[in-house]
Amino acid sequence: MEQKKLIGYACAYTPLALIHAAGFTPYRILPDKDCPDQAGLILHDNLCPHVKRILDRAMDNQLPDLDGMVFMNSCDSMRRLADAWQQARPDIKMTLVDLPITSSDRDCAFFQGELQELSSTLEEWKGETLTPERLTGSIQIYNSLAENLEKLNTELQRGSTYNGAGLLQSTCLKASCTAPEEMVAEVESLIGSAGEEQQKDNSVPIYLFGNVLPDAEAFKMFAECGAGIVRDDLCTGSRLFAEVATRAEGLDDLLLDYAAGILNRQPCARTIVEAQPGKLAKDVIAGAKQYQVKGVIGYSLKFCDPYIARLPGIRAALKAEGIPFLMLEGDCTNRSIGQQKTRIEAFIEMLR
Amino acid sequence: MMKEYFEELENGLQTAIDNNQGSIRMLYSLEIARLGKRLYSGEDKVAWCGIIAPFDLLSALDVTSCFVEFIGAMMAATNVAGDLIEETNHIGYSSDSCSYHRAVMGATMKELMPKPELLIGTTCPCSGGLAVIENLAAHFEKSFYLLQIPQDQAPKNVRYLADQMREMVSFVTKITGIPMDTEKVKFAMETSNKIREVLIEIFNLAKQVPSPVTGKDLSNFGIVMALFSGTESGLALAEAFRDELKQRSQNLTASGSNEKFRLLWIQNRIQFKNPIEKLLEDQYGAKIVIDELNDVTWGAVDPDDPYEGLASRAISIPFNGPAQNRVQHLQRLAEEYQVHGAINPCNWGCRQGTGSRGLIEASLKEIGVPVLNLEVDCIDHKKFTEGQFRTRVEAFMEMMDS
Ligand code: SF4
Ligand code: SF4
């Protein structure tokens, strides 16, 4: 397959299908490389480690050849990363796409305009002109990928595969940096074979939510501790790929459908439903109940304001429901999650 | 407790002012006490808001509105913020977040936050502030409306926000049951425009060399004046400041000044009692002549159709959009006010304050303005170590003096 040009991105709300339709492969810059800590020269230590490690990668030239970088205006830290990027890597073009926090009709229309602007920017970056056919095609490919990942998830939930969550996670991570056409087939081949191992798995079913955990080792450790993650809600996990329903045919309406699809997908803490303040806590409870778990593990990076502010509410709501909860905090290093092994083990023991 | 506090404060200040012992700063505190009293009266329709909500429009809709961080600052000024912040540890509110917000959450847990009628969140200046508004809405089980502030002044962005403001009016009037009075709105906008003109005069006076302001005079001024916008008392307060500074300016010309260094203060001041202004002035002849938020970055608003103007005003706040906006704004202020140095408190937990620290420092250095980056928690006096703080400030001033 011909190697497409790459566009970097860093947030689960990025319109991947639009970038793909412009003739690029979206490539997620994960905060998972071991780079010297240089971001502190530009960003303060109390910024989220997700953005600092991405900046470390950029400053250490640990990036593939990128034709540009698309940032989403998802939180303060992301904005600061976009600012810092211009100083650290002026050689890589970047753009910041505004991202509404709610999803009213007006917000969707506004976001449609942002997507329109992004497509012009991508065109300037030597991308293809956006046509309804191209966009529809790309949305369909990503929908197939999302569908396959969901099927794989369902299969893994049966618990017949040891560390199924780890397999799903590494697949999602690979998909976040790979052309979707390749991944659709790859995930399809995994679906059939996932249950074959038939290894005895007596793990405790757990619902995992949080932000950025791009670390396969962490999932291995969860499995070793006896935590069977039956569903994740992470921005480096299942939240990145979700089906988007589009009905329209003209480009404007198609973009509007796509904008609405992105704004209405499973939300992270930066997204709000005005009519239901504190909804994130309700979502976590609904997830825990739907997947009939015995406990919930939350994972958040330090200094993440959207999660920091919602965690007390989530904690209280889970307590009120009698659902056991363990909160972990990390900094995008294996070390930080490794240090919490004893706590995870104790939590799982308590649930058995 | 808070109601009594503000009542006593108001009475004390009023007496001093009546006895002709009042300074402009006292008039300012009097207005704050009156706002505090209204917020805690249990009689007014109160709206807790984000920092850049349109307070003049809300006041024309008969709503007493205030940004929540104001309460954090008040708690700090009365030295109770530290205990309230500790309170939030019990609910698992991370100490890595901004203390303004932790103090507000602590005050809520201790039932020191009056129950609002409604809430208006703003996406600028920070994710943490918006989250607190959502938390308060959940806690008080009250409706909230969110104003999403786009990144720049592109016409489509202004329209997007203006439409939200229109909708906000319907949201508010539906909840309060008080219909919008167009004449009242018009009056509020006209008054805001007059205040705007006076603020420009005040800031121009502060620019003079030597400056007629003391380091304390305009502390928190711009951000707090927004709460009084659209009101006659706000206009009277602004005029009092202008007249006093004019007077001082004339006297200064006659008597000379001991102003040696002029400083720019970045973002917000330290809100609890601390020795900074006195130390700077007494020991080094250094004066804070300009605070980052003491500026008029917006144009007059059309009183007959204010929404686009109000939207543009909100977008113009230097904390909005890319850090480059902030950086250029600070460079301009540094040049216009002819400052010799700048102090950035880098409030712990603030991704605005600390987030752009490196870019700000580099850009001011570029125009020959050294920056002192402190690491202070501007709200939690319990974390304040005066000795260390003094050493840093002294070293900076001595470096400038040499
Ligand atoms: S982890 Fe939190 S602070 Fe960091 S980029 Fe994601 S939402 Fe923003
Ligand atoms: S100090 Fe920073 S984080 Fe705190 S309220 Fe102000 S802008 Fe928001």
PDB file of C-alpha atoms in Angstrom, chain B residues 15 20 40 82 107 111 132 149 178-179 190 207 235 244 247 315 319 322 336 347 390:
ATOM      1  CA  THR B  15     -18.438  55.744  58.680  1.00  0.00           C
ATOM      2  CA  ASN B  20     -13.737  62.305  55.422  1.00  0.00           C
ATOM      3  CA  TYR B  40     -25.431  36.861  51.013  1.00  0.00           C
ATOM      4  CA  GLY B  82      -6.470  27.874  53.938  1.00  0.00           C
ATOM      5  CA  ALA B 107     -16.810  27.175  51.143  1.00  0.00           C
ATOM      6  CA  GLU B 111     -22.281  26.125  53.478  1.00  0.00           C
ATOM      7  CA  VAL B 132     -16.428  24.452  39.395  1.00  0.00           C
ATOM      8  CA  ILE B 149     -15.832  31.919  24.158  1.00  0.00           C
ATOM      9  CA  ILE B 178     -38.586  38.953  35.304  1.00  0.00           C
ATOM     10  CA  PRO B 179     -38.967  39.966  31.651  1.00  0.00           C
ATOM     11  CA  GLU B 190     -24.551  53.260  28.094  1.00  0.00           C
ATOM     12  CA  LYS B 207       1.030  55.415  32.627  1.00  0.00           C
ATOM     13  CA  LEU B 235     -19.430  54.680  37.265  1.00  0.00           C
ATOM     14  CA  GLU B 244      -8.098  61.299  42.681  1.00  0.00           C
ATOM     15  CA  GLN B 247      -5.333  65.395  41.516  1.00  0.00           C
ATOM     16  CA  ILE B 315     -13.291  37.454  23.170  1.00  0.00           C
ATOM     17  CA  PHE B 319      -6.437  35.345  28.613  1.00  0.00           C
ATOM     18  CA  PRO B 322      -3.435  31.645  21.953  1.00  0.00           C
ATOM     19  CA  GLU B 336       3.418  51.850  27.246  1.00  0.00           C
ATOM     20  CA  ASN B 347      -0.297  30.849  40.937  1.00  0.00           C
ATOM     21  CA  ARG B 390      11.414  38.075  50.470  1.00  0.00           C
TER      22      ARG B 390
END
